[in-house]
PDB file of C-alpha atoms in Angstrom:
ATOM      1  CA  UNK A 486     197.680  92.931  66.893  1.00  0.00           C
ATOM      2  CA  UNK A 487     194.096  91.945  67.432  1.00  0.00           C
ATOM      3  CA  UNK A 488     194.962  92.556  70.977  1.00  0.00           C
ATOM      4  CA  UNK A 489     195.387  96.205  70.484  1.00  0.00           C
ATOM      5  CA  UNK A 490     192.963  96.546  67.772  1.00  0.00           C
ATOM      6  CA  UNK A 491     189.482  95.791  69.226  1.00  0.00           C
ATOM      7  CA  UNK A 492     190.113  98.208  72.217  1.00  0.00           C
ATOM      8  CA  UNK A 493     191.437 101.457  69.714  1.00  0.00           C
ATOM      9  CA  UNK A 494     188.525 100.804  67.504  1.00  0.00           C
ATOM     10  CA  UNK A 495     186.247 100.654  70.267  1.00  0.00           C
ATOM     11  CA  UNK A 496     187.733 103.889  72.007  1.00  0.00           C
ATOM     12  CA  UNK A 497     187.472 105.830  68.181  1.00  0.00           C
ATOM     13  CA  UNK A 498     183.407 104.331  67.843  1.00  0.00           C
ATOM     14  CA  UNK A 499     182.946 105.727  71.538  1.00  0.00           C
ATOM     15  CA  UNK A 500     185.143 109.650  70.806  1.00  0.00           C
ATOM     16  CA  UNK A 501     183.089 110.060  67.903  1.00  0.00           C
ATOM     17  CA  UNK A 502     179.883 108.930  69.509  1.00  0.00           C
ATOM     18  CA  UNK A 503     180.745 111.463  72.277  1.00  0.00           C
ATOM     19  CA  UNK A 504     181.213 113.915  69.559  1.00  0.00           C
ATOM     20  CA  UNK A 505     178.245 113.699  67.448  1.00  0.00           C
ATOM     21  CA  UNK A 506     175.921 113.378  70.590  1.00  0.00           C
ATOM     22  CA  UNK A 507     177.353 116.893  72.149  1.00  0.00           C
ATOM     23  CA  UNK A 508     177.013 118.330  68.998  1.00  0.00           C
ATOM     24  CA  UNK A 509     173.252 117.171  68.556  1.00  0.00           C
ATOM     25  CA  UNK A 510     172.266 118.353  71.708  1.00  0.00           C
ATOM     26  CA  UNK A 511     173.847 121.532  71.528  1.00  0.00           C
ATOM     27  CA  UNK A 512     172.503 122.730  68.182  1.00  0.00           C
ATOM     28  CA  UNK A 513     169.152 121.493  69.800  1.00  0.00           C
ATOM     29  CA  UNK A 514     170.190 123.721  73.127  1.00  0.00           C
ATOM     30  CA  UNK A 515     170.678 126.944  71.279  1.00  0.00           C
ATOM     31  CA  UNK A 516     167.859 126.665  68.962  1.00  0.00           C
ATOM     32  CA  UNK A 517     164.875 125.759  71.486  1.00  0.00           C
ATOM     33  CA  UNK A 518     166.674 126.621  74.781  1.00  0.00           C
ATOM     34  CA  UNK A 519     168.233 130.023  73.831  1.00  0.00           C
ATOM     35  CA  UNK A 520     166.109 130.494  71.125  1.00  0.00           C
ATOM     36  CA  UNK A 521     168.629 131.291  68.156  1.00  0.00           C
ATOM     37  CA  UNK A 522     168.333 131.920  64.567  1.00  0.00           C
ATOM     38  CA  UNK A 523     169.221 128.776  62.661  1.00  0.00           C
ATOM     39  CA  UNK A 524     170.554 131.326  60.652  1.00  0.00           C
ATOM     40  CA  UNK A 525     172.890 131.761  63.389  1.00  0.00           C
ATOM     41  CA  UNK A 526     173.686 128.480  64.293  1.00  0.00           C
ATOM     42  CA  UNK A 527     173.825 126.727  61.319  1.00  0.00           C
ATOM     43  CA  UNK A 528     177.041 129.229  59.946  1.00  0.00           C
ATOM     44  CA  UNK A 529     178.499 129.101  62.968  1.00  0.00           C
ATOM     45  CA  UNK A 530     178.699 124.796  62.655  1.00  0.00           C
ATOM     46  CA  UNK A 531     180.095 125.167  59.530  1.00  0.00           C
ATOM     47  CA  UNK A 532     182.351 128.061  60.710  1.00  0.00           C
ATOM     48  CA  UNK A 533     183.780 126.349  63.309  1.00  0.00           C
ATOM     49  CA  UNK A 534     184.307 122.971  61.370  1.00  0.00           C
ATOM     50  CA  UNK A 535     186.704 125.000  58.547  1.00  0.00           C
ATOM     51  CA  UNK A 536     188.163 126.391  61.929  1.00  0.00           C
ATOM     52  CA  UNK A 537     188.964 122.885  63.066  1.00  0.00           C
ATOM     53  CA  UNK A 538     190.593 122.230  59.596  1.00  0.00           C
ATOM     54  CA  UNK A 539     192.986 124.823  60.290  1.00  0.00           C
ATOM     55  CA  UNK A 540     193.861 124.488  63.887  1.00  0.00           C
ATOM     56  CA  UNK A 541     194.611 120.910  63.892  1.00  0.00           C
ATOM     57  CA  UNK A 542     198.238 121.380  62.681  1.00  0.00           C
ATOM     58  CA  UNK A 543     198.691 124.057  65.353  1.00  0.00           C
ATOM     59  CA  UNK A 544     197.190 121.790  68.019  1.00  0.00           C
ATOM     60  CA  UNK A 545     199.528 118.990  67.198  1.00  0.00           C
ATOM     61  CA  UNK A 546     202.448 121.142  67.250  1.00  0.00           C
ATOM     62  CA  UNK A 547     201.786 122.299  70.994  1.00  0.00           C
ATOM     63  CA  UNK A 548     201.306 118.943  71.688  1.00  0.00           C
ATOM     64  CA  UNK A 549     204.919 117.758  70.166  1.00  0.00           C
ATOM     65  CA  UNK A 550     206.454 120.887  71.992  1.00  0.00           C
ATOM     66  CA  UNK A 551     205.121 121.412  75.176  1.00  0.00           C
ATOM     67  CA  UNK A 552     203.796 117.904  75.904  1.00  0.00           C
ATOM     68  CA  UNK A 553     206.862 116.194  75.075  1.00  0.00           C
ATOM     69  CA  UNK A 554     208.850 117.787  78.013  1.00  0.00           C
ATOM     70  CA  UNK A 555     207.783 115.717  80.463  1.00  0.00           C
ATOM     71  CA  UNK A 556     208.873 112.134  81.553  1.00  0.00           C
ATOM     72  CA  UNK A 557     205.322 110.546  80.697  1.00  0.00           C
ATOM     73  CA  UNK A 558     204.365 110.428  77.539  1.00  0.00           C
ATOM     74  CA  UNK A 559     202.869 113.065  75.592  1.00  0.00           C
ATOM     75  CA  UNK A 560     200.082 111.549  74.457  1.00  0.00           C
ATOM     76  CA  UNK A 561     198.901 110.848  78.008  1.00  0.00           C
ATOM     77  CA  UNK A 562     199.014 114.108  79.362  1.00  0.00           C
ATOM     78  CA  UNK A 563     197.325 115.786  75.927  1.00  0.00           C
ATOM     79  CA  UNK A 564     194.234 113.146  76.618  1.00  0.00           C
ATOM     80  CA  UNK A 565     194.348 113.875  80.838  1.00  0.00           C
ATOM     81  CA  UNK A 566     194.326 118.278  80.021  1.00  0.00           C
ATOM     82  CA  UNK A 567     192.130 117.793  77.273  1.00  0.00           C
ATOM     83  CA  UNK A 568     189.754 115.564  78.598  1.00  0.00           C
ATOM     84  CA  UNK A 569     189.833 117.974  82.002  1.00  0.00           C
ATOM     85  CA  UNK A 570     189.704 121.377  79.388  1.00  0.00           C
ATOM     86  CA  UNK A 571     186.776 119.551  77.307  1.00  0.00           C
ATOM     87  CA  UNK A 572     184.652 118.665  80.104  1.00  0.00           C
ATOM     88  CA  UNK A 573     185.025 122.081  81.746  1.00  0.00           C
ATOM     89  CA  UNK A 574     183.887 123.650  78.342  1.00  0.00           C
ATOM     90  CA  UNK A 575     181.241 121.297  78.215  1.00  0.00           C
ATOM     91  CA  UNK A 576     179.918 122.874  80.881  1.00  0.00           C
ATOM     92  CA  UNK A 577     179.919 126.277  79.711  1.00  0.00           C
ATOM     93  CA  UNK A 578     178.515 125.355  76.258  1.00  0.00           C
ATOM     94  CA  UNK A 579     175.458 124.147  78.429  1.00  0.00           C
ATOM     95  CA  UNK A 580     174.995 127.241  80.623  1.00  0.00           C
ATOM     96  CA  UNK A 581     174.584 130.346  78.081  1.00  0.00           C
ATOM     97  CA  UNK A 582     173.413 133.083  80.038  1.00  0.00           C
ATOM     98  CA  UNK A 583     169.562 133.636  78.909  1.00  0.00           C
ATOM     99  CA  UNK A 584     169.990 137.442  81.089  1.00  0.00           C
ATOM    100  CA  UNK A 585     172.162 138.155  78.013  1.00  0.00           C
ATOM    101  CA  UNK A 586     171.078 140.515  75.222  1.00  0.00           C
ATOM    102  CA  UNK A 587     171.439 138.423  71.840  1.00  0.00           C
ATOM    103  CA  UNK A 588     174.560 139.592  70.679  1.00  0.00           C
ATOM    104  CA  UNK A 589     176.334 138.433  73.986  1.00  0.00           C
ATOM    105  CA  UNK A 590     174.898 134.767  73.530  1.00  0.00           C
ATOM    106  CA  UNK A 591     175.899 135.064  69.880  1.00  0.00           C
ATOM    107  CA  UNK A 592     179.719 135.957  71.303  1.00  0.00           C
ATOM    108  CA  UNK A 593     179.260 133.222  73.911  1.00  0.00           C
ATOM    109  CA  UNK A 594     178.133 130.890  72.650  1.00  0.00           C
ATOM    110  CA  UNK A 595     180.444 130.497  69.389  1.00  0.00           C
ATOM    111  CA  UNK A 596     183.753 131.129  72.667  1.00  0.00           C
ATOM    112  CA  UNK A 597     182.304 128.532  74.098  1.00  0.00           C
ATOM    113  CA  UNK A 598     181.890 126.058  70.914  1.00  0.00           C
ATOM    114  CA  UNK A 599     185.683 126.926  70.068  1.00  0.00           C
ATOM    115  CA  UNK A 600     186.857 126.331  73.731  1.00  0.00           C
ATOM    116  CA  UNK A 601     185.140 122.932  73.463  1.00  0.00           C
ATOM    117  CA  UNK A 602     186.692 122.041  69.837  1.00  0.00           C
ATOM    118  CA  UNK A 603     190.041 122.912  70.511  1.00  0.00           C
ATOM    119  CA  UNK A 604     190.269 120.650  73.432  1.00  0.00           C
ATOM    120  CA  UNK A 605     188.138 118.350  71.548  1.00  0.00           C
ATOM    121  CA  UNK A 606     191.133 118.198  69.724  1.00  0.00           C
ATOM    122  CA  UNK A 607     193.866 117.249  72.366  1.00  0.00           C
ATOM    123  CA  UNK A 608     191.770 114.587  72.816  1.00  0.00           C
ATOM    124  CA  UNK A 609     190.992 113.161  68.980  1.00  0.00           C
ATOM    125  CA  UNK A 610     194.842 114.265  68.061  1.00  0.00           C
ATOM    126  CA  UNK A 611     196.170 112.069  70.511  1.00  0.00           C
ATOM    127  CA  UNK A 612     194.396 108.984  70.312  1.00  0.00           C
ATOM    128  CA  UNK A 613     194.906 108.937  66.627  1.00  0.00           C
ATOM    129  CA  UNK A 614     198.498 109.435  67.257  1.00  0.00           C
ATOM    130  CA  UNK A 615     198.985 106.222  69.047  1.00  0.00           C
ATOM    131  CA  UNK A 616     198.709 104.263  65.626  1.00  0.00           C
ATOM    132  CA  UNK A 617     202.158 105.194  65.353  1.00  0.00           C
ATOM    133  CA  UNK A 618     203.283 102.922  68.775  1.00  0.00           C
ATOM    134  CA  UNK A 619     201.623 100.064  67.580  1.00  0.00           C
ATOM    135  CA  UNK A 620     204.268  97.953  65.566  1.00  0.00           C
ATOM    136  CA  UNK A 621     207.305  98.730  64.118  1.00  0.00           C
ATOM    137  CA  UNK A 622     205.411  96.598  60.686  1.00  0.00           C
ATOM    138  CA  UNK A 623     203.167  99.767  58.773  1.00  0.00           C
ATOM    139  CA  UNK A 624     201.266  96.920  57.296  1.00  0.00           C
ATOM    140  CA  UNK A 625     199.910  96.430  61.042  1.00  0.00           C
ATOM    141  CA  UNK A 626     199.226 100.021  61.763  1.00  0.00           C
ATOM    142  CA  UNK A 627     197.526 100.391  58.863  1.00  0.00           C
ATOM    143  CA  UNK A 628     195.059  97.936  59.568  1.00  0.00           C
ATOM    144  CA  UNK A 629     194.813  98.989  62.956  1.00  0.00           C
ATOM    145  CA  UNK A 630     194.052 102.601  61.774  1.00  0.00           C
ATOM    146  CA  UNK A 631     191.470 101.342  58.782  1.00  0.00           C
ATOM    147  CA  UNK A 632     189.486  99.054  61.401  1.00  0.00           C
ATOM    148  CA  UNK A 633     189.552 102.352  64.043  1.00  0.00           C
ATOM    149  CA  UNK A 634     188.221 104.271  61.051  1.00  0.00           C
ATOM    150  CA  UNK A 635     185.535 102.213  60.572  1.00  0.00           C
ATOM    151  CA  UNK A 636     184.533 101.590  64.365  1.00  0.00           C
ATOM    152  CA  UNK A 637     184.738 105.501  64.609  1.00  0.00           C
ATOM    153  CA  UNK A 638     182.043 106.030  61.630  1.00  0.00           C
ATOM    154  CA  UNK A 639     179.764 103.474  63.007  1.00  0.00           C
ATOM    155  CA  UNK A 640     179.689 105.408  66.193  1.00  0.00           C
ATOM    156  CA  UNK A 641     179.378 108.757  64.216  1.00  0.00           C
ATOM    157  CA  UNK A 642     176.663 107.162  62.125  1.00  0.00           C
ATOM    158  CA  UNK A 643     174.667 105.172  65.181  1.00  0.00           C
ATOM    159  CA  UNK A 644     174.926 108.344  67.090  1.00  0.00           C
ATOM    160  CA  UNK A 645     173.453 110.969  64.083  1.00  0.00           C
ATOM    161  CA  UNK A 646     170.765 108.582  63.711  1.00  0.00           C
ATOM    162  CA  UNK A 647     169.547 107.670  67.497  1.00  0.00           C
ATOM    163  CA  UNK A 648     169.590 111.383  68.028  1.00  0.00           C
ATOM    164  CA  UNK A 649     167.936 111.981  64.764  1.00  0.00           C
ATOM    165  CA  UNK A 650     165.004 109.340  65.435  1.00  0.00           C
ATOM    166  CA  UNK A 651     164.772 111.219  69.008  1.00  0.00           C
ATOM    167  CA  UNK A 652     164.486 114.445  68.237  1.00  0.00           C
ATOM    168  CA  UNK A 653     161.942 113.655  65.803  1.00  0.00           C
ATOM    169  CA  UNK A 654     159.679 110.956  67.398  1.00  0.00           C
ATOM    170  CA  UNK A 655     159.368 113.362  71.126  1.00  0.00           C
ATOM    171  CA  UNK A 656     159.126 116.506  68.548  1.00  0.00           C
ATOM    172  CA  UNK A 657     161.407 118.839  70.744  1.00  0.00           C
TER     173      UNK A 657
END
């Protein structure tokens, strides 16, 4: 058990590390790069989170239908297309055209924050999916899952406040 435990709670501390640090950096990108409202970017955060709350059922049902057609398993090739969709729309959250009139960055940017959520998603769906392989015991997966859990908000939390303490001390 511990053998499977300190490697899934170091992979959740590490997704939601990743997480929080895109998401600093890109509220920090549109409000001094682009130069939006926060009352702009602030809704759309929220916006986007109650989005998440809804499309997460959705998510893992094209995952248990499409995904599970193939010989490998589904959870592998959710993780290898999400990580390759994320990555891409990484990528395109970072490069909002400035030669756009504000509207247009409004529209593109938010696309571009929902592209990179959604396969965010493939991603955070799947690895807390494999709790289920773990042991046949749910006493074990249990544990497993609290202990990933935990690792996962340490890495949230570490991350918020490193990139809280940065922003502040080099006053971008």
């Amino acid at each position: 058990t511990l053998r499977w435990a300190i490697p899934y709670s170091l992979v959740s501390m590490a997704r939601d590390a990743v997480f929080v640090f895109v998401l600093s950096f890109y509220f920090l990108y549109l409000y001094k790069a682009i130069d939006l409202p926060l009352t702009f970017i602030i809704p759309l955060f929220i916006l986007v989170k109650i989005f998440d709350l809804i499309k997460e059922p959705f998510i893992g049902m094209v995952m248990d239908r499409y995904c599970a057609s193939y010989q490998s398993n589904k959870f592998r090739i959710s993780v290898l297309l999400g990580g390759i969709f994320n990555a891409l729309s990484v990528v395109l959250m970072f490069n909002v055209p400035q030669a756009l009139d504000m509207p247009y960055q409004f529209i593109f940017s938010t696309v571009a924050f929902l592209i990179w959520t959604i396969s965010f998603s493939f991603i955070d769906l799947s690895t807390w999916s494999l709790t289920a392989t773990f042991d046949t015991d749910h006493k074990t997966r249990e544990i497993i899952s609290s202990l990933a859990r935990s690792a996962a908000l340490i890495g949230f939390c570490l991350t918020l406040i490193s990139t809280s303490i940065f922003f502040t001390q080099n006053s971008i």
